[in-house]
Short mmCIF file of C-alpha atoms and ligand atoms in Angstrom, two decimals:
data_model
loop_
_atom_site.label_atom_id
_atom_site.label_comp_id
_atom_site.label_asym_id
_atom_site.label_seq_id
_atom_site.Cartn_x
_atom_site.Cartn_y
_atom_site.Cartn_z
CA UNK D 288 -6.65 -28.12 11.72
CA UNK D 289 -8.66 -25.46 13.51
CA UNK D 290 -8.48 -21.79 12.61
CA UNK D 291 -6.14 -21.05 15.50
CA UNK D 292 -3.32 -23.00 13.90
CA UNK D 293 -3.96 -21.95 10.32
CA UNK D 294 -2.63 -18.74 8.81
CA UNK D 295 -4.86 -16.43 6.84
CA UNK D 296 -5.11 -17.18 3.13
CA UNK D 297 -2.56 -15.26 1.09
CA UNK D 298 -0.15 -14.73 3.98
CA UNK D 299 3.17 -16.48 4.58
CA UNK D 300 5.37 -17.17 7.58
CA UNK D 301 9.11 -16.68 7.28
CA UNK D 302 10.48 -19.45 9.47
CA UNK D 303 13.71 -19.18 11.50
CA UNK D 304 15.63 -21.42 9.13
CA UNK D 305 14.60 -19.30 6.15
CA UNK D 306 14.81 -15.79 7.54
CA UNK D 307 18.52 -15.38 6.75
CA UNK D 308 17.56 -15.24 3.07
CA UNK D 309 15.32 -12.24 3.73
CA UNK D 310 17.92 -10.59 5.93
CA UNK D 311 20.59 -11.02 3.27
CA UNK D 312 18.45 -9.33 0.63
CA UNK D 313 17.25 -6.62 3.00
CA UNK D 314 20.79 -5.81 4.14
CA UNK D 315 21.93 -5.34 0.56
CA UNK D 316 18.94 -3.09 -0.08
CA UNK D 317 19.81 -0.98 2.97
CA UNK D 318 23.48 -0.77 2.01
CA UNK D 319 22.84 0.19 -1.59
CA UNK D 320 20.17 2.73 -0.55
CA UNK D 321 22.69 4.32 1.83
CA UNK D 322 25.29 4.56 -0.97
CA UNK D 323 22.78 6.56 -3.00
CA UNK D 324 21.95 8.82 -0.03
CA UNK D 325 18.57 7.36 0.88
CA UNK D 326 17.52 7.10 4.54
CA UNK D 327 14.88 4.83 5.97
CA UNK D 328 11.34 6.11 6.51
CA UNK D 329 8.93 4.06 8.62
CA UNK D 330 5.25 4.83 8.50
CA UNK D 331 2.25 3.17 10.17
CA UNK D 332 0.70 0.04 8.73
CA UNK D 333 -2.67 1.78 8.46
CA UNK D 334 -3.72 5.20 7.29
CA UNK D 335 -6.94 7.09 6.66
CA UNK D 336 -8.74 5.43 3.75
CA UNK D 337 -9.08 8.82 2.09
CA UNK D 338 -5.28 9.03 1.70
CA UNK D 339 -5.16 5.99 -0.58
CA UNK D 340 -8.34 6.92 -2.45
CA UNK D 341 -6.75 10.27 -3.31
CA UNK D 342 -3.10 9.28 -3.41
CA UNK D 343 -3.30 5.98 -5.27
CA UNK D 344 -6.34 7.01 -7.30
CA UNK D 345 -9.92 5.83 -7.01
CA UNK D 346 -10.08 4.37 -10.52
CA UNK D 347 -7.21 1.96 -9.84
CA UNK D 348 -7.62 -1.76 -9.20
CA UNK D 349 -5.88 -1.30 -5.88
CA UNK D 350 -8.46 1.18 -4.58
CA UNK D 351 -11.49 -0.29 -6.32
CA UNK D 352 -10.97 -3.92 -5.42
CA UNK D 353 -7.93 -4.67 -3.34
CA UNK D 354 -7.89 -2.62 -0.14
CA UNK D 355 -8.35 -3.94 3.38
CA UNK D 356 -10.60 -1.23 4.72
CA UNK D 357 -12.44 -1.21 8.02
CA UNK D 358 -14.07 1.16 10.46
CA UNK D 359 -12.39 1.71 13.81
CA UNK D 360 -14.41 1.68 17.02
CA UNK D 361 -14.41 5.47 16.75
CA UNK D 362 -16.14 5.17 13.37
CA UNK D 363 -13.15 6.25 11.24
CA UNK D 364 -12.46 4.45 7.99
CA UNK D 365 -8.89 3.18 7.91
CA UNK D 366 -7.01 1.00 5.41
CA UNK D 367 -4.02 -1.30 5.70
CA UNK D 368 -1.41 0.16 3.37
CA UNK D 369 -1.63 -1.42 -0.08
CA UNK D 370 1.61 0.33 -1.09
CA UNK D 371 4.19 2.66 0.42
CA UNK D 372 4.15 5.84 -1.63
CA UNK D 373 0.95 7.41 -0.29
CA UNK D 374 1.98 6.98 3.37
CA UNK D 375 5.44 8.36 2.63
CA UNK D 376 3.91 11.39 0.93
CA UNK D 377 1.60 11.90 3.90
CA UNK D 378 4.59 11.81 6.27
CA UNK D 379 6.49 14.28 4.09
CA UNK D 380 3.58 16.72 4.27
CA UNK D 381 2.78 16.18 7.94
CA UNK D 382 6.38 16.75 9.04
CA UNK D 383 7.16 19.44 6.44
CA UNK D 384 10.22 17.49 5.38
CA UNK D 385 10.75 19.88 2.48
CA UNK D 386 12.05 22.41 5.04
CA UNK D 387 15.12 20.23 5.38
CA UNK D 388 16.18 21.01 1.81
CA UNK D 389 15.76 19.21 -1.46
CA UNK D 390 15.94 16.55 -2.69
CA UNK D 391 14.52 14.34 0.04
CA UNK D 392 15.52 10.72 -0.39
CA UNK D 393 13.79 8.02 1.61
CA UNK D 394 13.49 4.25 1.42
CA UNK D 395 11.22 1.77 3.14
CA UNK D 396 11.09 -1.95 3.78
CA UNK D 397 7.56 -2.79 4.63
CA UNK D 398 4.59 -5.13 4.47
CA UNK D 399 1.66 -4.31 2.14
CA UNK D 400 -1.89 -5.64 2.02
CA UNK D 401 -4.03 -6.25 -1.02
CA UNK D 402 -7.12 -8.38 -1.32
CA UNK D 403 -6.10 -10.31 -4.45
CA UNK D 404 -6.45 -13.87 -5.62
CA UNK D 405 -3.49 -15.60 -3.96
CA UNK D 406 -1.13 -17.45 -6.32
CA UNK D 407 2.60 -17.82 -6.84
CA UNK D 408 4.07 -14.32 -6.50
CA UNK D 409 0.74 -12.81 -5.54
CA UNK D 410 -0.08 -12.63 -1.86
CA UNK D 411 -2.48 -10.73 0.35
CA UNK D 412 0.29 -9.74 2.70
CA UNK D 413 3.54 -9.15 0.83
CA UNK D 414 6.69 -7.12 1.33
CA UNK D 415 8.26 -4.30 -0.56
CA UNK D 416 11.48 -2.40 -0.66
CA UNK D 417 10.70 1.02 -2.06
CA UNK D 418 12.29 4.40 -2.52
CA UNK D 419 10.96 7.93 -2.81
CA UNK D 420 12.88 10.91 -4.13
CA UNK D 421 11.12 14.25 -3.69
CA UNK D 422 11.85 17.65 -5.14
CA UNK D 423 13.55 17.02 -8.46
CA UNK D 424 12.29 17.15 -12.02
CA UNK D 425 15.68 16.34 -13.51
CA UNK D 426 15.95 13.27 -15.75
CA UNK D 427 19.17 12.56 -13.84
CA UNK D 428 17.00 11.65 -10.85
CA UNK D 429 15.02 9.19 -12.99
CA UNK D 430 18.27 7.53 -13.99
CA UNK D 431 19.49 7.63 -10.38
CA UNK D 432 16.50 5.78 -8.94
CA UNK D 433 16.59 3.19 -11.72
CA UNK D 434 20.29 2.81 -11.14
CA UNK D 435 19.70 2.08 -7.43
CA UNK D 436 17.35 -0.78 -8.34
CA UNK D 437 19.87 -1.99 -10.90
CA UNK D 438 22.71 -1.95 -8.34
CA UNK D 439 20.64 -4.01 -5.92
CA UNK D 440 19.97 -6.60 -8.62
CA UNK D 441 23.63 -6.62 -9.61
CA UNK D 442 24.80 -7.07 -6.00
CA UNK D 443 22.38 -9.97 -5.69
CA UNK D 444 23.85 -11.36 -8.93
CA UNK D 445 20.45 -11.54 -10.56
CA UNK D 446 20.76 -12.01 -14.29
CA UNK D 447 17.32 -12.83 -15.61
CA UNK D 448 15.63 -9.46 -15.12
CA UNK D 449 15.22 -6.89 -17.85
CA UNK D 450 14.32 -3.24 -17.62
CA UNK D 451 11.42 -1.82 -19.63
CA UNK D 452 10.71 1.88 -19.66
CA UNK D 453 8.04 4.18 -21.03
CA UNK D 454 6.79 7.72 -20.67
CA UNK D 455 3.11 8.25 -19.95
CA UNK D 456 3.22 12.01 -20.44
CA UNK D 457 1.99 14.82 -18.25
CA UNK D 458 -1.27 16.74 -17.72
CA UNK D 459 -0.33 18.78 -20.84
CA UNK D 460 -0.16 15.92 -23.30
CA UNK D 461 -2.13 13.12 -21.71
CA UNK D 462 -5.62 14.55 -22.45
CA UNK D 463 -4.97 14.07 -26.18
CA UNK D 464 -3.95 10.49 -25.52
CA UNK D 465 -7.03 9.93 -23.36
CA UNK D 466 -9.18 11.29 -26.16
CA UNK D 467 -7.65 8.91 -28.67
CA UNK D 468 -8.02 5.99 -26.26
CA UNK D 469 -11.66 6.85 -25.60
CA UNK D 470 -12.39 6.89 -29.30
CA UNK D 471 -10.59 3.60 -29.80
CA UNK D 472 -12.14 1.72 -26.86
CA UNK D 473 -15.66 3.10 -27.51
CA UNK D 474 -15.71 0.82 -30.55
CA UNK D 475 -15.42 -2.15 -28.18
CA UNK D 476 -18.00 -1.16 -25.55
CA UNK D 477 -19.80 -4.47 -25.88
CA UNK D 478 -16.68 -6.50 -25.14
CA UNK D 479 -14.93 -4.57 -22.35
CA UNK D 480 -15.31 -5.83 -18.77
CA UNK D 481 -17.57 -3.94 -16.37
CA UNK D 482 -14.68 -2.21 -14.60
CA UNK D 483 -13.18 -1.02 -17.88
CA UNK D 484 -16.53 0.36 -19.01
CA UNK D 485 -16.52 2.67 -16.00
CA UNK D 486 -12.89 3.55 -16.72
CA UNK D 487 -13.72 4.50 -20.28
CA UNK D 488 -15.06 7.87 -19.18
CA UNK D 489 -13.03 8.50 -16.07
CA UNK D 490 -9.57 7.16 -16.88
CA UNK D 491 -9.28 5.25 -20.17
CA UNK D 492 -5.53 4.69 -19.70
CA UNK D 493 -6.36 2.26 -16.89
CA UNK D 494 -7.91 -0.07 -19.48
CA UNK D 495 -4.39 -0.67 -20.80
CA UNK D 496 -3.53 -2.19 -17.42
CA UNK D 497 -6.57 -4.51 -17.20
CA UNK D 498 -5.66 -8.13 -16.56
CA UNK D 499 -8.77 -9.59 -18.27
CA UNK D 500 -7.72 -11.47 -21.43
CA UNK D 501 -10.44 -9.85 -23.54
CA UNK D 502 -9.55 -6.30 -22.48
CA UNK D 503 -5.81 -6.88 -22.85
CA UNK D 504 -6.35 -8.31 -26.34
CA UNK D 505 -8.34 -5.22 -27.34
CA UNK D 506 -5.67 -3.01 -25.72
CA UNK D 507 -3.01 -4.43 -28.03
CA UNK D 508 -4.35 -2.36 -30.91
CA UNK D 509 -4.83 0.85 -28.89
CA UNK D 510 -3.03 4.12 -29.70
CA UNK D 511 0.47 4.42 -28.20
CA UNK D 512 1.30 7.17 -25.71
CA UNK D 513 4.71 7.73 -27.28
CA UNK D 514 2.94 9.25 -30.31
CA UNK D 515 1.23 11.83 -28.09
CA UNK D 516 4.02 13.17 -25.85
CA UNK D 517 4.53 16.94 -25.69
CA UNK D 518 7.98 18.33 -26.42
CA UNK D 519 8.97 18.57 -22.74
CA UNK D 520 7.98 14.96 -22.02
CA UNK D 521 9.66 13.73 -25.18
CA UNK D 522 12.85 15.58 -24.30
CA UNK D 523 12.75 14.32 -20.69
CA UNK D 524 12.31 10.75 -21.88
CA UNK D 525 15.20 11.06 -24.33
CA UNK D 526 17.46 12.38 -21.57
CA UNK D 527 16.50 9.59 -19.17
CA UNK D 528 17.49 7.10 -21.85
CA UNK D 529 20.74 8.93 -22.41
CA UNK D 530 21.65 8.84 -18.71
CA UNK D 531 20.75 5.16 -18.50
CA UNK D 532 23.16 4.49 -21.35
CA UNK D 533 25.85 6.49 -19.55
CA UNK D 534 25.20 4.39 -16.42
CA UNK D 535 25.62 1.25 -18.51
CA UNK D 536 22.08 0.03 -17.78
CA UNK D 537 20.38 -1.97 -20.54
CA UNK D 538 16.72 -1.18 -21.19
CA UNK D 539 13.96 -1.54 -23.72
CA UNK D 540 11.27 1.04 -24.46
CA UNK D 541 7.88 -0.60 -24.04
CA UNK D 542 5.00 1.77 -24.89
CA UNK D 543 2.40 -0.53 -23.30
CA UNK D 544 3.61 0.00 -19.72
CA UNK D 545 1.22 2.32 -17.89
CA UNK D 546 1.58 1.06 -14.28
CA UNK D 547 -1.33 0.21 -12.02
CA UNK D 548 -1.44 3.36 -9.91
CA UNK D 549 -2.89 6.70 -10.94
CA UNK D 550 -0.19 9.02 -9.75
CA UNK D 551 2.42 8.44 -12.44
CA UNK D 552 3.62 11.09 -14.91
CA UNK D 553 6.39 10.95 -17.50
CA UNK D 554 8.78 8.06 -16.81
CA UNK D 555 7.41 4.67 -15.80
CA UNK D 556 9.45 1.50 -15.66
CA UNK D 557 9.43 -2.13 -14.68
CA UNK D 558 12.07 -4.76 -14.07
CA UNK D 559 10.56 -7.96 -15.41
CA UNK D 560 11.53 -11.61 -15.23
CA UNK D 561 10.42 -14.20 -17.77
CA UNK D 562 11.40 -16.99 -15.42
CA UNK D 563 8.77 -16.88 -12.68
CA UNK D 564 5.52 -17.10 -14.62
CA UNK D 565 2.89 -14.46 -15.12
CA UNK D 566 3.71 -12.57 -11.92
CA UNK D 567 6.96 -11.48 -13.54
CA UNK D 568 7.19 -7.83 -12.54
CA UNK D 569 9.65 -7.64 -9.68
CA UNK D 570 10.00 -3.88 -9.52
CA UNK D 571 7.78 -1.10 -10.77
CA UNK D 572 7.93 2.63 -10.48
CA UNK D 573 8.29 5.97 -12.11
CA UNK D 574 7.73 9.66 -11.72
CA UNK D 575 4.77 11.22 -9.93
CA UNK D 576 5.18 14.96 -10.34
CA UNK D 577 1.60 15.74 -9.37
CA UNK D 578 1.19 13.52 -6.32
CA UNK D 579 2.21 15.89 -3.53
CA UNK D 580 0.04 18.65 -4.95
CA UNK D 581 -2.84 16.21 -5.30
CA UNK D 582 -2.54 15.49 -1.58
CA UNK D 583 -2.72 19.18 -0.73
CA UNK D 584 0.97 20.11 -0.73
CA UNK D 585 3.07 22.36 -2.95
CA UNK D 586 4.12 21.34 -6.46
CA UNK D 587 6.93 18.92 -5.76
CA UNK D 588 8.16 16.75 -8.63
CA UNK D 589 8.98 13.31 -7.25
CA UNK D 590 9.65 9.75 -8.23
CA UNK D 591 10.30 6.30 -6.88
CA UNK D 592 9.54 2.63 -7.13
CA UNK D 593 8.79 -0.49 -5.16
CA UNK D 594 10.08 -4.00 -5.55
CA UNK D 595 8.34 -7.10 -4.26
CA UNK D 596 10.66 -9.06 -1.99
CA UNK D 597 8.78 -12.37 -2.39
CA UNK D 598 9.05 -12.11 -6.18
CA UNK D 599 12.71 -11.14 -5.94
CA UNK D 600 13.42 -14.23 -3.84
CA UNK D 601 11.54 -16.32 -6.41
CA UNK D 602 13.76 -14.98 -9.19
CA UNK D 603 16.86 -15.72 -7.11
CA UNK D 604 15.67 -19.25 -6.40
CA UNK D 605 14.88 -19.79 -10.02
CA UNK D 606 18.38 -18.69 -11.01
CA UNK D 607 19.88 -20.92 -8.32
CA UNK D 608 21.60 -18.05 -6.53
CA UNK D 609 23.06 -19.30 -3.29
CA UNK D 610 22.49 -17.05 -0.33
CA UNK D 611 25.32 -17.30 2.21
CA UNK D 612 24.16 -19.22 5.28
CA UNK D 613 24.31 -17.37 8.58
CA UNK D 614 27.44 -17.79 10.72
CA UNK D 615 27.18 -20.94 12.86
CA UNK D 616 27.54 -21.04 16.63
CA UNK D 617 31.20 -20.29 17.50
CA UNK D 618 31.32 -22.48 20.62
CA UNK D 619 29.11 -24.96 22.40
CA UNK D 620 30.02 -25.47 26.04
CA UNK D 621 28.67 -28.56 27.77
CA UNK D 622 28.54 -28.70 31.55
CA UNK D 623 28.42 -31.95 33.54
CA UNK D 624 26.79 -31.43 36.89
CA UNK D 625 25.32 -28.30 38.43
CA UNK D 626 28.57 -26.49 39.19
CA UNK D 627 30.02 -27.11 35.76
CA UNK D 628 26.74 -26.06 34.17
CA UNK D 629 26.83 -22.79 36.06
CA UNK D 630 30.42 -22.26 34.91
CA UNK D 631 29.38 -23.01 31.32
CA UNK D 632 26.62 -20.44 31.63
CA UNK D 633 29.12 -17.84 32.90
CA UNK D 634 31.56 -18.59 30.09
CA UNK D 635 29.05 -18.37 27.25
CA UNK D 636 27.95 -14.97 28.56
CA UNK D 637 31.58 -13.81 28.44
CA UNK D 638 32.07 -15.17 24.90
CA UNK D 639 28.90 -13.41 23.73
CA UNK D 640 30.18 -10.17 25.27
CA UNK D 641 33.25 -10.58 23.09
CA UNK D 642 31.02 -10.54 20.03
CA UNK D 643 30.83 -14.28 19.24
CA UNK D 644 27.90 -16.65 19.44
CA UNK D 645 27.92 -19.29 22.14
CA UNK D 646 25.47 -21.82 23.49
CA UNK D 647 25.12 -24.23 26.37
CA UNK D 648 22.44 -26.69 27.40
CA UNK D 649 19.15 -25.13 28.48
CA UNK D 650 16.91 -28.19 28.31
CA UNK D 651 18.69 -30.55 30.76
CA UNK D 652 20.22 -33.03 28.29
CA UNK D 653 22.92 -35.60 29.04
CA UNK D 654 26.41 -35.24 27.53
CA UNK D 655 25.81 -37.40 24.45
CA UNK D 656 22.63 -35.54 23.55
CA UNK D 657 24.39 -32.23 24.15
CA UNK D 658 27.20 -33.13 21.73
CA UNK D 659 24.64 -34.24 19.17
CA UNK D 660 22.98 -30.86 19.53
CA UNK D 661 26.34 -29.08 19.13
CA UNK D 662 26.79 -31.00 15.89
CA UNK D 663 23.32 -30.16 14.68
CA UNK D 664 23.79 -26.43 15.15
CA UNK D 665 27.15 -26.69 13.38
CA UNK D 666 29.15 -25.37 16.36
CA UNK D 667 32.68 -24.52 15.21
CA UNK D 668 34.22 -25.35 18.61
CA UNK D 669 33.03 -27.36 21.58
CA UNK D 670 34.16 -27.73 25.15
CA UNK D 671 33.11 -30.04 27.96
CA UNK D 672 33.46 -28.97 31.60
CA UNK D 673 33.18 -31.48 34.44
CA UNK D 674 34.51 -31.64 38.00
CA UNK D 675 38.11 -32.21 36.84
CA UNK D 676 38.10 -29.16 34.64
CA UNK D 677 36.61 -27.11 37.46
CA UNK D 678 39.33 -28.33 39.87
CA UNK D 679 42.13 -27.56 37.46
CA UNK D 680 40.45 -24.40 36.21
CA UNK D 681 41.22 -25.25 32.60
CA UNK D 682 39.55 -27.19 29.81
CA UNK D 683 40.14 -28.37 26.23
CA UNK D 684 38.45 -26.49 23.42
CA UNK D 685 37.94 -28.69 20.39
CA UNK D 686 37.91 -27.45 16.83
CA UNK D 687 35.00 -29.46 15.40
CA UNK D 688 36.37 -29.34 11.85
CA UNK D 689 39.99 -30.32 12.44
CA UNK D 690 39.58 -32.18 15.73
CA UNK D 691 42.47 -30.14 17.13
CA UNK D 692 42.29 -29.46 20.88
CA UNK D 693 43.59 -26.41 22.72
CA UNK D 694 43.71 -26.03 26.48
CA UNK D 695 42.36 -22.74 27.80
CA UNK D 696 42.11 -21.38 31.35
CA UNK D 697 38.55 -21.09 32.69
CA UNK D 698 39.19 -17.64 34.17
CA UNK D 699 38.41 -14.05 33.07
CA UNK D 700 40.79 -14.41 30.14
CA UNK D 701 38.83 -17.33 28.64
CA UNK D 702 36.61 -15.36 26.31
CA UNK D 703 39.48 -13.28 24.89
CA UNK D 704 41.69 -16.31 24.45
CA UNK D 705 38.88 -18.19 22.76
CA UNK D 706 38.28 -15.24 20.48
CA UNK D 707 41.92 -15.34 19.36
CA UNK D 708 41.67 -19.07 18.73
CA UNK D 709 38.45 -18.60 16.77
CA UNK D 710 39.96 -15.82 14.69
CA UNK D 711 43.01 -17.92 13.85
CA UNK D 712 40.74 -20.76 12.71
CA UNK D 713 38.67 -18.42 10.54
CA UNK D 714 41.87 -17.09 9.05
CA UNK D 715 43.15 -20.60 8.32
CA UNK D 716 39.97 -21.39 6.36
P1 LIG G 1031 0.98 -6.51 -10.65
O1 LIG G 1031 0.84 -5.93 -12.01
O2 LIG G 1031 1.82 -7.74 -10.61
O3 LIG G 1031 -0.32 -6.64 -9.93
P2 LIG G 1031 1.32 -3.96 -9.47
O4 LIG G 1031 1.41 -3.07 -10.63
O5 LIG G 1031 0.03 -4.06 -8.76
O6 LIG G 1031 1.83 -5.44 -9.84
P3 LIG G 1031 2.91 -2.29 -7.76
O7 LIG G 1031 1.75 -1.71 -7.08
O8 LIG G 1031 3.67 -1.45 -8.67
O9 LIG G 1031 2.50 -3.66 -8.47
O10 LIG G 1031 3.90 -2.93 -6.67
C1 LIG G 1031 5.30 -3.03 -6.90
C2 LIG G 1031 5.77 -4.45 -6.77
O11 LIG G 1031 5.24 -5.08 -5.62
C3 LIG G 1031 5.35 -5.38 -7.89
O12 LIG G 1031 6.18 -5.23 -8.99
C4 LIG G 1031 5.50 -6.74 -7.25
O13 LIG G 1031 6.85 -7.15 -7.25
C5 LIG G 1031 5.07 -6.47 -5.84
N1 LIG G 1031 3.66 -6.85 -5.65
C6 LIG G 1031 2.55 -6.16 -5.98
N2 LIG G 1031 1.44 -6.82 -5.62
C7 LIG G 1031 1.86 -7.97 -5.03
C8 LIG G 1031 1.20 -9.09 -4.43
N3 LIG G 1031 -0.11 -9.13 -4.32
N4 LIG G 1031 1.95 -10.10 -3.94
C9 LIG G 1031 3.31 -10.07 -4.01
N5 LIG G 1031 3.98 -9.04 -4.56
C10 LIG G 1031 3.28 -8.00 -5.06
MG1 LIG G 1032 -1.55 -5.43 -8.84
#
């Protein structure tokens, strides 16, 4: 196969017979987000490279190794978004959204790009649902965003995901933790990978997130952040846990979670599945109280998360969750001969205007082939119009499940009468 008919490595097509699965999940995400007061934010697929370097953090894997960065013809360096938070923060600042009152609650459904080694659950183009809540330092907000993720999973009837939470402190208490980490990891300088060696000075906490087996083994014995939290962070973390209990959300404190992006403070969390292999984190997020300031805005405590839609679908598949199939075609109208075909065309337009789906032949098939097609698309009703039907101005509509036939006039009332018939059949089901 030549390159023209081969997709780029690490990308996937969602084919027409599969897309209803995505739409089902996305609709639930939109509905749940709306219940929690979040509105959709759409930002461009590419941004100035500098935004991600500063927003995501230049010691992160994402910025160091994974970005799709290129120069435009005008000589500007731009990057395909590797995640949604930085672009959302940029939009917040650019449009002064804080003027509209706090908190600001936004969600996005978007594609992301990371140059990673493609494998199950790890793509170069993938999709995220994410939320951002700006302008609140209350632990209630932490519990609220986690609860929105939890409601989505519950609506999707996902059972094999568990929530792990941690606090990674704030600029007050983290330096002490960094110091302890530096001391600990310095003992292992000869064994750490090249990337972690550079992190040792700049951002030793990142070493805890390294995927290399040697580094992660060493990291197991490292000091734990929970022993270094200042009083405010400790209190915040305790309150988040309290609100989660009130919301009836099960969780486990896991002091090894640090998250892969630099902007996090205080609460971090992941929803993890044991069922889909090593790419088990379906949703990750937390608080980023310093992010907006870091990008040149005011101090604006904020938080959010992103979930990977491909991984979510994998978990659902693994659990055998059945996604309701899309509604089939309500009526297939076959026309025999030019005049009848024109009439069929007119009638399907009218049925569609009434809010139902309808199809007729558009490829020039004979009657038998048309009825086979009607069967294939699962049409609930069918109708054949020929010269006789045209003369009498009425035709029989057949219920494909029961075989029952009903005569309807082929005039302006057809679509409404068919709709009533269709509704009665749905009701009988
Ligand atoms: P991982 O540790 O698996 O690399 P991450 O920490 O890089 O994940 P985030 O940046 O927090 O992930 O992204 C949030 C979610 O997006 C992840 O939990 C995952 O579900 C999804 N995700 C991240 N990278 C990919 C990818 N390359 N392919 C598919 N989904 C991804
Ligand atoms: Mg990653």
